[in-house]
């Protein structure tokens, strides 16, 4: 993508997950399922689950702190904190509590909700603030505690999700490392995947009624989401590559939202990307929603797979429906 002005670079990453893990075998004590069914359909072997004292803010703050440390900046140099989440501790937003927890006293902070696409949408949002010269140092966190909202009686969904957080530091940089992106939304398909509020009518006055209720556990049409992902994700990556003026061969790493190994394999197959270039850690974490991309990135960087200058094609997809791709190079 041609851009004359300030560029962006991703200079640090971090992640965190609750200590407690639950294996597929353990889950089969909760619902009628098996390690064989879950692993063969999804690739997931275990997930990390938050207990009742665990907060989204703690997970997010821990990931953000280690990203800031890797980037080599001080918390008070952070200008903006974007918290991509669908499971805040507070519906008014949790980003300000993260700001306080990490001591980023100068940062403005707000939540961004785009489900499992939250990290990619957040990356592009951060880039706009930096490219326009408004901010120089942005912390983008993807964090979710979906275990709070899973129906633990529904074996079709409860086996898929886990809790966690991942974060990156995005900084103004002479050379622009965000090479191309494409974001999409389709609200007409919203019913495929929901964590929806359900309201009950309550009379307040004789001629005034209000609605009060609760959010209902996650519902998902798995097959429709699967079909959507394997069609739309390759398309959106190709579009982002086109904007970057790059071909598939330029991709060093395919970094998809960690929903399901079959989706990862199918997208790689359609794009003709060899499996050794596909980053996957969902066997250990399950689907951690907005956290999954930065969590997988953090592991791949710290384990020495992703190196400075490597070109990464990242794609998020999920509820909304939303989907998007960003082509970027790791490091300055
Ligand atoms: N254990 C054992 N059996 C199960 C389980 C389970 N955990 N879940 C479903 N089954 C059974 C069903 O009851 C059904 O049995 P039936 O035919 O007797 O009714 C059978 O397995 C097949 O069920 P399907 O729902 O058709 O299973 P499918 O092959 O589609 O696999 C899956 C389900 C894994 C969810 C698949 O549809 C999928 O991967 N979809 C994509 C979903 C996804 O990744 N969502 C997240 C992306 S978006 C986001 O991250 C928020």
mmCIF file of C-alpha atoms and ligand atoms in Angstrom:
data_model
loop_
_atom_site.group_PDB
_atom_site.id
_atom_site.type_symbol
_atom_site.label_atom_id
_atom_site.label_comp_id
_atom_site.label_asym_id
_atom_site.label_seq_id
_atom_site.Cartn_x
_atom_site.Cartn_y
_atom_site.Cartn_z
ATOM 1 C CA UNK A 1 0.000 0.000 0.000
ATOM 2 C CA UNK A 2 1.439 3.401 -1.010
ATOM 3 C CA UNK A 3 1.651 5.653 2.002
ATOM 4 C CA UNK A 4 3.553 8.871 2.304
ATOM 5 C CA UNK A 5 3.934 9.965 5.901
ATOM 6 C CA UNK A 6 4.478 8.189 9.192
ATOM 7 C CA UNK A 7 4.576 4.429 8.983
ATOM 8 C CA UNK A 8 3.900 1.833 11.660
ATOM 9 C CA UNK A 9 5.892 -1.029 13.118
ATOM 10 C CA UNK A 10 4.949 -3.749 15.589
ATOM 11 C CA UNK A 11 7.805 -3.702 18.070
ATOM 12 C CA UNK A 12 6.692 -5.833 21.006
ATOM 13 C CA UNK A 13 4.312 -8.610 21.919
ATOM 14 C CA UNK A 14 3.110 -10.385 25.036
ATOM 15 C CA UNK A 15 0.454 -12.824 26.138
ATOM 16 C CA UNK A 16 -1.136 -14.441 29.161
ATOM 17 C CA UNK A 17 -3.583 -17.200 29.970
ATOM 18 C CA UNK A 18 -5.191 -18.440 33.176
ATOM 19 C CA UNK A 19 -3.161 -21.136 34.964
ATOM 20 C CA UNK A 20 -5.899 -23.716 35.003
ATOM 21 C CA UNK A 21 -6.155 -26.055 32.003
ATOM 22 C CA UNK A 22 -8.948 -28.459 31.117
ATOM 23 C CA UNK A 23 -8.217 -31.337 28.749
ATOM 24 C CA UNK A 24 -10.703 -32.876 26.341
ATOM 25 C CA UNK A 25 -10.870 -35.969 28.551
ATOM 26 C CA UNK A 26 -11.752 -33.789 31.536
ATOM 27 C CA UNK A 27 -14.450 -32.046 29.472
ATOM 28 C CA UNK A 28 -16.024 -35.405 28.727
ATOM 29 C CA UNK A 29 -17.002 -35.421 32.432
ATOM 30 C CA UNK A 30 -19.045 -32.262 31.788
ATOM 31 C CA UNK A 31 -20.746 -33.069 28.449
ATOM 32 C CA UNK A 32 -21.036 -36.202 26.322
ATOM 33 C CA UNK A 33 -17.931 -35.882 24.167
ATOM 34 C CA UNK A 34 -14.462 -37.398 23.727
ATOM 35 C CA UNK A 35 -10.882 -36.385 23.069
ATOM 36 C CA UNK A 36 -11.134 -38.249 19.758
ATOM 37 C CA UNK A 37 -14.208 -36.255 18.601
ATOM 38 C CA UNK A 38 -12.858 -32.849 19.653
ATOM 39 C CA UNK A 39 -9.288 -33.378 18.424
ATOM 40 C CA UNK A 40 -10.290 -34.839 15.048
ATOM 41 C CA UNK A 41 -12.906 -32.126 14.319
ATOM 42 C CA UNK A 42 -11.055 -29.143 15.705
ATOM 43 C CA UNK A 43 -7.422 -29.934 16.619
ATOM 44 C CA UNK A 44 -8.079 -28.688 20.169
ATOM 45 C CA UNK A 45 -6.586 -30.788 23.020
ATOM 46 C CA UNK A 46 -7.006 -28.477 26.000
ATOM 47 C CA UNK A 47 -8.017 -24.944 26.933
ATOM 48 C CA UNK A 48 -7.097 -22.501 29.722
ATOM 49 C CA UNK A 49 -10.076 -21.414 31.822
ATOM 50 C CA UNK A 50 -10.359 -18.486 34.188
ATOM 51 C CA UNK A 51 -11.752 -19.139 37.672
ATOM 52 C CA UNK A 52 -14.311 -16.922 39.391
ATOM 53 C CA UNK A 53 -11.613 -14.584 40.767
ATOM 54 C CA UNK A 54 -9.918 -14.173 37.367
ATOM 55 C CA UNK A 55 -10.562 -10.911 35.542
ATOM 56 C CA UNK A 56 -10.281 -9.856 31.933
ATOM 57 C CA UNK A 57 -8.341 -6.825 33.119
ATOM 58 C CA UNK A 58 -5.678 -8.963 34.846
ATOM 59 C CA UNK A 59 -5.137 -11.087 31.744
ATOM 60 C CA UNK A 60 -5.036 -8.059 29.447
ATOM 61 C CA UNK A 61 -2.698 -6.083 31.734
ATOM 62 C CA UNK A 62 -0.243 -8.969 32.009
ATOM 63 C CA UNK A 63 -0.070 -9.361 28.215
ATOM 64 C CA UNK A 64 0.272 -5.591 27.740
ATOM 65 C CA UNK A 65 3.088 -5.302 30.293
ATOM 66 C CA UNK A 66 5.232 -7.915 28.573
ATOM 67 C CA UNK A 67 4.588 -6.354 25.147
ATOM 68 C CA UNK A 68 5.672 -2.954 26.511
ATOM 69 C CA UNK A 69 8.764 -4.525 28.027
ATOM 70 C CA UNK A 70 9.745 -6.157 24.720
ATOM 71 C CA UNK A 71 9.212 -2.881 22.851
ATOM 72 C CA UNK A 72 11.558 -1.169 25.315
ATOM 73 C CA UNK A 73 9.295 1.743 26.149
ATOM 74 C CA UNK A 74 7.934 2.993 29.468
ATOM 75 C CA UNK A 75 4.207 2.697 30.269
ATOM 76 C CA UNK A 76 3.899 6.494 30.476
ATOM 77 C CA UNK A 77 5.046 6.758 26.837
ATOM 78 C CA UNK A 78 1.923 4.921 25.660
ATOM 79 C CA UNK A 79 -0.492 7.301 23.904
ATOM 80 C CA UNK A 80 -3.392 4.948 23.219
ATOM 81 C CA UNK A 81 -4.662 1.611 24.542
ATOM 82 C CA UNK A 82 -7.094 -0.323 22.390
ATOM 83 C CA UNK A 83 -8.686 -3.294 24.125
ATOM 84 C CA UNK A 84 -10.312 -5.660 21.630
ATOM 85 C CA UNK A 85 -12.749 -7.766 23.626
ATOM 86 C CA UNK A 86 -16.290 -9.088 23.657
ATOM 87 C CA UNK A 87 -16.119 -10.046 27.321
ATOM 88 C CA UNK A 88 -15.253 -6.922 29.330
ATOM 89 C CA UNK A 89 -15.406 -6.979 33.124
ATOM 90 C CA UNK A 90 -17.572 -3.869 32.813
ATOM 91 C CA UNK A 91 -19.988 -3.122 29.973
ATOM 92 C CA UNK A 92 -18.870 0.509 30.089
ATOM 93 C CA UNK A 93 -15.484 -0.815 28.974
ATOM 94 C CA UNK A 94 -12.427 -2.346 30.607
ATOM 95 C CA UNK A 95 -9.632 -0.516 28.780
ATOM 96 C CA UNK A 96 -9.392 2.227 31.433
ATOM 97 C CA UNK A 97 -8.849 -0.371 34.153
ATOM 98 C CA UNK A 98 -6.050 -1.849 32.035
ATOM 99 C CA UNK A 99 -4.590 1.652 31.664
ATOM 100 C CA UNK A 100 -4.544 2.006 35.460
ATOM 101 C CA UNK A 101 -3.171 -1.503 36.013
ATOM 102 C CA UNK A 102 -0.164 -0.964 33.728
ATOM 103 C CA UNK A 103 0.466 2.629 34.807
ATOM 104 C CA UNK A 104 0.024 4.102 31.321
ATOM 105 C CA UNK A 105 -0.976 7.413 32.869
ATOM 106 C CA UNK A 106 -0.792 9.429 29.641
ATOM 107 C CA UNK A 107 -2.777 7.003 27.475
ATOM 108 C CA UNK A 108 -6.332 7.359 26.301
ATOM 109 C CA UNK A 109 -8.012 3.967 26.472
ATOM 110 C CA UNK A 110 -11.135 2.414 25.030
ATOM 111 C CA UNK A 111 -12.651 -0.949 24.115
ATOM 112 C CA UNK A 112 -13.190 -2.122 20.572
ATOM 113 C CA UNK A 113 -15.669 -4.919 19.867
ATOM 114 C CA UNK A 114 -15.359 -6.992 16.724
ATOM 115 C CA UNK A 115 -15.406 -10.516 18.229
ATOM 116 C CA UNK A 116 -12.700 -12.775 16.793
ATOM 117 C CA UNK A 117 -11.773 -10.099 14.233
ATOM 118 C CA UNK A 118 -11.020 -7.640 17.047
ATOM 119 C CA UNK A 119 -7.242 -7.863 16.797
ATOM 120 C CA UNK A 120 -7.074 -7.250 13.035
ATOM 121 C CA UNK A 121 -9.673 -4.459 13.249
ATOM 122 C CA UNK A 122 -7.680 -2.995 16.166
ATOM 123 C CA UNK A 123 -4.396 -3.165 14.259
ATOM 124 C CA UNK A 124 -5.876 -1.193 11.392
ATOM 125 C CA UNK A 125 -7.474 1.298 13.813
ATOM 126 C CA UNK A 126 -4.140 1.802 15.593
ATOM 127 C CA UNK A 127 -2.422 2.342 12.231
ATOM 128 C CA UNK A 128 -4.846 5.159 11.342
ATOM 129 C CA UNK A 129 -4.051 7.051 14.550
ATOM 130 C CA UNK A 130 -0.322 6.685 13.939
ATOM 131 C CA UNK A 131 -0.322 7.399 10.205
ATOM 132 C CA UNK A 132 -2.269 10.602 10.736
ATOM 133 C CA UNK A 133 0.390 11.711 13.207
ATOM 134 C CA UNK A 134 -1.975 11.822 16.190
ATOM 135 C CA UNK A 135 -0.280 9.141 18.322
ATOM 136 C CA UNK A 136 3.131 7.459 18.266
ATOM 137 C CA UNK A 137 2.871 4.535 20.716
ATOM 138 C CA UNK A 138 -0.214 2.326 20.788
ATOM 139 C CA UNK A 139 -0.849 -0.800 22.858
ATOM 140 C CA UNK A 140 -3.340 -3.109 21.207
ATOM 141 C CA UNK A 141 -4.677 -5.957 23.334
ATOM 142 C CA UNK A 142 -6.932 -8.803 22.278
ATOM 143 C CA UNK A 143 -8.430 -10.483 25.330
ATOM 144 C CA UNK A 144 -11.453 -12.644 26.010
ATOM 145 C CA UNK A 145 -12.903 -14.758 28.794
ATOM 146 C CA UNK A 146 -15.541 -16.579 26.791
ATOM 147 C CA UNK A 147 -15.851 -19.289 29.462
ATOM 148 C CA UNK A 148 -18.153 -16.836 31.259
ATOM 149 C CA UNK A 149 -20.586 -16.943 28.351
ATOM 150 C CA UNK A 150 -20.365 -20.485 27.030
ATOM 151 C CA UNK A 151 -23.337 -22.785 27.560
ATOM 152 C CA UNK A 152 -21.546 -25.588 29.418
ATOM 153 C CA UNK A 153 -24.436 -27.937 28.576
ATOM 154 C CA UNK A 154 -23.990 -27.445 24.826
ATOM 155 C CA UNK A 155 -21.307 -29.818 23.544
ATOM 156 C CA UNK A 156 -21.457 -28.241 20.081
ATOM 157 C CA UNK A 157 -19.932 -25.022 21.412
ATOM 158 C CA UNK A 158 -18.434 -25.503 24.883
ATOM 159 C CA UNK A 159 -15.576 -27.690 23.650
ATOM 160 C CA UNK A 160 -14.301 -24.953 21.331
ATOM 161 C CA UNK A 161 -13.483 -21.994 23.533
ATOM 162 C CA UNK A 162 -10.766 -20.975 25.998
ATOM 163 C CA UNK A 163 -9.626 -17.824 27.821
ATOM 164 C CA UNK A 164 -6.546 -15.693 27.237
ATOM 165 C CA UNK A 165 -4.990 -12.419 26.175
ATOM 166 C CA UNK A 166 -2.370 -11.234 23.703
ATOM 167 C CA UNK A 167 -0.958 -7.769 23.122
ATOM 168 C CA UNK A 168 1.305 -5.848 20.786
ATOM 169 C CA UNK A 169 2.986 -2.462 20.846
ATOM 170 C CA UNK A 170 2.536 -0.550 17.601
ATOM 171 C CA UNK A 171 4.827 2.418 17.077
ATOM 172 C CA UNK A 172 5.377 5.193 14.584
ATOM 173 C CA UNK A 173 8.193 4.102 12.285
ATOM 174 C CA UNK A 174 9.968 5.608 9.322
ATOM 175 C CA UNK A 175 9.336 2.510 7.257
ATOM 176 C CA UNK A 176 5.692 1.382 7.085
ATOM 177 C CA UNK A 177 5.461 -2.270 8.080
ATOM 178 C CA UNK A 178 1.696 -2.550 7.556
ATOM 179 C CA UNK A 179 1.761 -3.417 3.881
ATOM 180 C CA UNK A 180 -1.932 -3.899 3.163
ATOM 181 C CA UNK A 181 -5.259 -4.670 4.779
ATOM 182 C CA UNK A 182 -8.911 -5.340 4.066
ATOM 183 C CA UNK A 183 -11.782 -5.348 6.567
ATOM 184 C CA UNK A 184 -15.326 -6.624 5.987
ATOM 185 C CA UNK A 185 -18.646 -6.867 7.862
ATOM 186 C CA UNK A 186 -21.947 -8.547 7.022
ATOM 187 C CA UNK A 187 -24.707 -7.969 9.551
ATOM 188 C CA UNK A 188 -27.225 -9.912 7.477
ATOM 189 C CA UNK A 189 -25.448 -13.092 8.702
ATOM 190 C CA UNK A 190 -25.466 -11.974 12.349
ATOM 191 C CA UNK A 191 -27.633 -14.893 13.515
ATOM 192 C CA UNK A 192 -24.804 -17.420 12.821
ATOM 193 C CA UNK A 193 -22.942 -16.578 16.012
ATOM 194 C CA UNK A 194 -24.339 -14.643 18.960
ATOM 195 C CA UNK A 195 -23.841 -13.685 22.566
ATOM 196 C CA UNK A 196 -27.032 -11.664 22.605
ATOM 197 C CA UNK A 197 -28.915 -9.608 25.140
ATOM 198 C CA UNK A 198 -32.462 -10.805 25.824
ATOM 199 C CA UNK A 199 -34.886 -8.323 27.263
ATOM 200 C CA UNK A 200 -37.993 -8.780 29.400
ATOM 201 C CA UNK A 201 -40.649 -6.065 29.528
ATOM 202 C CA UNK A 202 -41.039 -4.340 32.893
ATOM 203 C CA UNK A 203 -43.692 -1.741 33.578
ATOM 204 C CA UNK A 204 -42.164 1.401 35.100
ATOM 205 C CA UNK A 205 -45.162 3.717 35.048
ATOM 206 C CA UNK A 206 -48.702 3.289 33.828
ATOM 207 C CA UNK A 207 -47.760 4.381 30.313
ATOM 208 C CA UNK A 208 -44.027 3.618 30.358
ATOM 209 C CA UNK A 209 -42.419 0.245 30.049
ATOM 210 C CA UNK A 210 -38.714 -0.526 30.027
ATOM 211 C CA UNK A 211 -36.812 -3.653 29.108
ATOM 212 C CA UNK A 212 -34.372 -5.396 31.412
ATOM 213 C CA UNK A 213 -32.618 -8.703 31.010
ATOM 214 C CA UNK A 214 -29.326 -10.480 30.593
ATOM 215 C CA UNK A 215 -26.897 -11.615 27.958
ATOM 216 C CA UNK A 216 -27.611 -15.177 26.876
ATOM 217 C CA UNK A 217 -24.920 -17.868 26.391
ATOM 218 C CA UNK A 218 -23.186 -18.235 23.032
ATOM 219 C CA UNK A 219 -25.160 -19.794 20.200
ATOM 220 C CA UNK A 220 -23.488 -20.821 16.971
ATOM 221 C CA UNK A 221 -24.381 -22.492 13.713
ATOM 222 C CA UNK A 222 -21.067 -24.341 13.392
ATOM 223 C CA UNK A 223 -21.476 -25.476 9.824
ATOM 224 C CA UNK A 224 -22.452 -22.040 8.536
ATOM 225 C CA UNK A 225 -19.510 -20.438 10.376
ATOM 226 C CA UNK A 226 -17.200 -23.079 8.924
ATOM 227 C CA UNK A 227 -18.425 -22.451 5.359
ATOM 228 C CA UNK A 228 -18.169 -18.679 5.857
ATOM 229 C CA UNK A 229 -14.598 -18.917 7.138
ATOM 230 C CA UNK A 230 -13.167 -21.192 4.458
ATOM 231 C CA UNK A 231 -14.690 -19.025 1.693
ATOM 232 C CA UNK A 232 -14.204 -15.493 3.011
ATOM 233 C CA UNK A 233 -10.795 -15.768 4.692
ATOM 234 C CA UNK A 234 -8.805 -16.734 1.562
ATOM 235 C CA UNK A 235 -10.671 -13.996 -0.363
ATOM 236 C CA UNK A 236 -9.863 -11.280 2.159
ATOM 237 C CA UNK A 237 -6.210 -12.330 2.391
ATOM 238 C CA UNK A 238 -5.919 -12.175 -1.398
ATOM 239 C CA UNK A 239 -7.466 -8.699 -1.334
ATOM 240 C CA UNK A 240 -5.014 -7.513 1.341
ATOM 241 C CA UNK A 241 -2.124 -9.016 -0.642
ATOM 242 C CA UNK A 242 -3.374 -7.181 -3.736
ATOM 243 C CA UNK A 243 -3.374 -3.901 -1.792
ATOM 244 C CA UNK A 244 0.169 -4.696 -0.609
ATOM 245 C CA UNK A 245 1.141 -5.446 -4.198
ATOM 246 C CA UNK A 246 2.414 -8.846 -3.103
ATOM 247 C CA UNK A 247 1.809 -12.430 -4.135
ATOM 248 C CA UNK A 248 1.150 -15.414 -1.878
ATOM 249 C CA UNK A 249 4.819 -16.407 -2.204
ATOM 250 C CA UNK A 250 5.826 -13.320 -0.204
ATOM 251 C CA UNK A 251 4.093 -14.702 2.916
ATOM 252 C CA UNK A 252 6.476 -16.154 5.505
ATOM 253 C CA UNK A 253 3.762 -16.924 8.043
ATOM 254 C CA UNK A 254 0.007 -17.458 7.856
ATOM 255 C CA UNK A 255 -1.447 -16.301 11.171
ATOM 256 C CA UNK A 256 -5.167 -16.986 11.324
ATOM 257 C CA UNK A 257 -7.662 -16.630 14.131
ATOM 258 C CA UNK A 258 -7.196 -19.919 15.975
ATOM 259 C CA UNK A 259 -10.738 -21.261 15.642
ATOM 260 C CA UNK A 260 -10.265 -24.724 14.256
ATOM 261 C CA UNK A 261 -7.351 -26.623 12.689
ATOM 262 C CA UNK A 262 -9.574 -27.723 9.799
ATOM 263 C CA UNK A 263 -10.259 -24.074 8.959
ATOM 264 C CA UNK A 264 -6.517 -23.273 9.147
ATOM 265 C CA UNK A 265 -5.676 -26.221 6.880
ATOM 266 C CA UNK A 266 -8.415 -25.447 4.388
ATOM 267 C CA UNK A 267 -7.451 -21.742 4.085
ATOM 268 C CA UNK A 268 -3.764 -22.646 3.670
ATOM 269 C CA UNK A 269 -4.728 -25.224 1.063
ATOM 270 C CA UNK A 270 -6.838 -22.761 -0.931
ATOM 271 C CA UNK A 271 -4.022 -20.206 -0.890
ATOM 272 C CA UNK A 272 -1.418 -22.916 -1.633
ATOM 273 C CA UNK A 273 0.556 -22.021 1.486
ATOM 274 C CA UNK A 274 2.590 -24.983 2.841
ATOM 275 C CA UNK A 275 1.668 -26.227 6.304
ATOM 276 C CA UNK A 276 5.080 -25.334 7.785
ATOM 277 C CA UNK A 277 4.200 -21.656 7.287
ATOM 278 C CA UNK A 278 0.937 -21.961 9.249
ATOM 279 C CA UNK A 279 1.136 -20.777 12.866
ATOM 280 C CA UNK A 280 -1.052 -22.906 15.103
ATOM 281 C CA UNK A 281 -1.308 -23.138 18.882
ATOM 282 C CA UNK A 282 -5.003 -23.932 19.227
ATOM 283 C CA UNK A 283 -4.258 -27.457 20.479
ATOM 284 C CA UNK A 284 -3.161 -25.821 23.763
ATOM 285 C CA UNK A 285 -5.604 -22.900 23.989
ATOM 286 C CA UNK A 286 -8.749 -23.611 21.956
ATOM 287 C CA UNK A 287 -10.472 -20.605 20.437
ATOM 288 C CA UNK A 288 -9.634 -17.544 22.555
ATOM 289 C CA UNK A 289 -11.545 -15.116 20.318
ATOM 290 C CA UNK A 290 -9.863 -11.670 20.099
ATOM 291 C CA UNK A 291 -6.817 -13.032 21.953
ATOM 292 C CA UNK A 292 -5.997 -15.837 19.557
ATOM 293 C CA UNK A 293 -3.921 -13.977 16.929
ATOM 294 C CA UNK A 294 -1.676 -11.969 19.287
ATOM 295 C CA UNK A 295 -1.319 -14.974 21.616
ATOM 296 C CA UNK A 296 -0.134 -17.173 18.732
ATOM 297 C CA UNK A 297 2.103 -14.365 17.445
ATOM 298 C CA UNK A 298 3.698 -13.928 20.856
ATOM 299 C CA UNK A 299 4.517 -17.628 21.139
ATOM 300 C CA UNK A 300 5.902 -17.744 17.593
ATOM 301 C CA UNK A 301 8.123 -14.700 18.228
ATOM 302 C CA UNK A 302 9.376 -15.876 21.638
ATOM 303 C CA UNK A 303 10.057 -19.396 20.334
ATOM 304 C CA UNK A 304 12.189 -17.859 17.569
ATOM 305 C CA UNK A 305 10.042 -18.836 14.580
ATOM 306 C CA UNK A 306 8.978 -15.322 13.559
ATOM 307 C CA UNK A 307 12.004 -13.085 12.977
ATOM 308 C CA UNK A 308 12.472 -9.378 12.305
ATOM 309 C CA UNK A 309 11.368 -8.536 8.767
ATOM 310 C CA UNK A 310 9.259 -11.684 8.272
ATOM 311 C CA UNK A 311 6.055 -11.054 6.332
ATOM 312 C CA UNK A 312 2.913 -12.201 8.117
ATOM 313 C CA UNK A 313 -0.573 -12.575 6.675
ATOM 314 C CA UNK A 314 -2.968 -12.308 9.616
ATOM 315 C CA UNK A 315 -6.698 -12.863 9.331
ATOM 316 C CA UNK A 316 -9.469 -12.687 11.898
ATOM 317 C CA UNK A 317 -13.055 -13.829 11.361
ATOM 318 C CA UNK A 318 -16.078 -14.346 13.522
ATOM 319 C CA UNK A 319 -19.238 -12.900 14.997
ATOM 320 C CA UNK A 320 -20.868 -9.897 13.415
ATOM 321 C CA UNK A 321 -20.181 -11.375 11.010
ATOM 322 C CA UNK A 322 -16.805 -9.683 10.657
ATOM 323 C CA UNK A 323 -13.612 -10.672 8.908
ATOM 324 C CA UNK A 324 -10.410 -9.012 7.846
ATOM 325 C CA UNK A 325 -6.784 -9.474 6.903
ATOM 326 C CA UNK A 326 -3.606 -7.505 7.453
ATOM 327 C CA UNK A 327 -0.244 -8.085 5.794
ATOM 328 C CA UNK A 328 2.577 -6.816 7.981
ATOM 329 C CA UNK A 329 6.264 -7.322 8.661
ATOM 330 C CA UNK A 330 7.367 -8.135 12.193
ATOM 331 C CA UNK A 331 9.638 -5.607 13.924
ATOM 332 C CA UNK A 332 11.019 -2.225 12.897
HETATM 333 N N1 LIG B 1 -18.706 -34.251 21.009
HETATM 334 C C1 LIG B 1 -19.313 -35.296 20.426
HETATM 335 N N2 LIG B 1 -20.242 -35.143 19.483
HETATM 336 C C2 LIG B 1 -20.573 -33.903 19.129
HETATM 337 C C3 LIG B 1 -19.972 -32.768 19.701
HETATM 338 C C4 LIG B 1 -19.005 -32.993 20.688
HETATM 339 N N3 LIG B 1 -18.348 -31.973 21.303
HETATM 340 N N4 LIG B 1 -20.487 -31.654 19.127
HETATM 341 C C5 LIG B 1 -21.385 -32.064 18.229
HETATM 342 N N5 LIG B 1 -21.442 -33.415 18.232
HETATM 343 C C6 LIG B 1 -22.276 -34.276 17.415
HETATM 344 C C7 LIG B 1 -23.558 -33.597 17.055
HETATM 345 O O1 LIG B 1 -24.517 -33.762 18.076
HETATM 346 C C8 LIG B 1 -23.932 -34.289 15.791
HETATM 347 O O2 LIG B 1 -24.526 -35.508 16.103
HETATM 348 P P1 LIG B 1 -25.942 -35.893 15.450
HETATM 349 O O3 LIG B 1 -25.658 -35.952 13.969
HETATM 350 O O4 LIG B 1 -26.241 -37.198 16.092
HETATM 351 O O5 LIG B 1 -26.844 -34.777 15.825
HETATM 352 C C9 LIG B 1 -22.595 -34.596 15.131
HETATM 353 O O6 LIG B 1 -21.623 -34.515 16.176
HETATM 354 C C10 LIG B 1 -22.223 -33.617 14.051
HETATM 355 O O7 LIG B 1 -22.467 -32.295 14.542
HETATM 356 P P2 LIG B 1 -22.119 -31.005 13.717
HETATM 357 O O8 LIG B 1 -22.464 -29.803 14.497
HETATM 358 O O9 LIG B 1 -22.728 -31.187 12.347
HETATM 359 O O10 LIG B 1 -20.532 -31.187 13.629
HETATM 360 P P3 LIG B 1 -19.530 -30.603 12.599
HETATM 361 O O11 LIG B 1 -18.904 -31.679 11.822
HETATM 362 O O12 LIG B 1 -20.099 -29.429 11.855
HETATM 363 O O13 LIG B 1 -18.404 -30.041 13.573
HETATM 364 C C11 LIG B 1 -17.726 -27.935 14.479
HETATM 365 C C12 LIG B 1 -18.752 -29.050 14.530
HETATM 366 C C13 LIG B 1 -16.388 -28.496 14.939
HETATM 367 C C14 LIG B 1 -18.163 -26.856 15.455
HETATM 368 C C15 LIG B 1 -17.620 -27.396 13.044
HETATM 369 O O14 LIG B 1 -18.894 -27.073 12.532
HETATM 370 C C16 LIG B 1 -16.773 -26.190 12.955
HETATM 371 O O15 LIG B 1 -15.575 -26.265 13.092
HETATM 372 N N6 LIG B 1 -17.377 -25.013 12.704
HETATM 373 C C17 LIG B 1 -16.673 -23.773 12.736
HETATM 374 C C18 LIG B 1 -17.006 -23.190 14.044
HETATM 375 C C19 LIG B 1 -15.951 -22.299 14.535
HETATM 376 O O16 LIG B 1 -14.768 -22.507 14.335
HETATM 377 N N7 LIG B 1 -16.422 -21.279 15.219
HETATM 378 C C20 LIG B 1 -15.609 -20.345 15.760
HETATM 379 C C21 LIG B 1 -15.246 -19.333 14.703
HETATM 380 S S1 LIG B 1 -15.876 -17.811 15.023
HETATM 381 C C22 LIG B 1 -15.309 -17.435 16.480
HETATM 382 O O17 LIG B 1 -14.184 -17.714 16.747
HETATM 383 C C23 LIG B 1 -16.181 -16.817 17.470
#
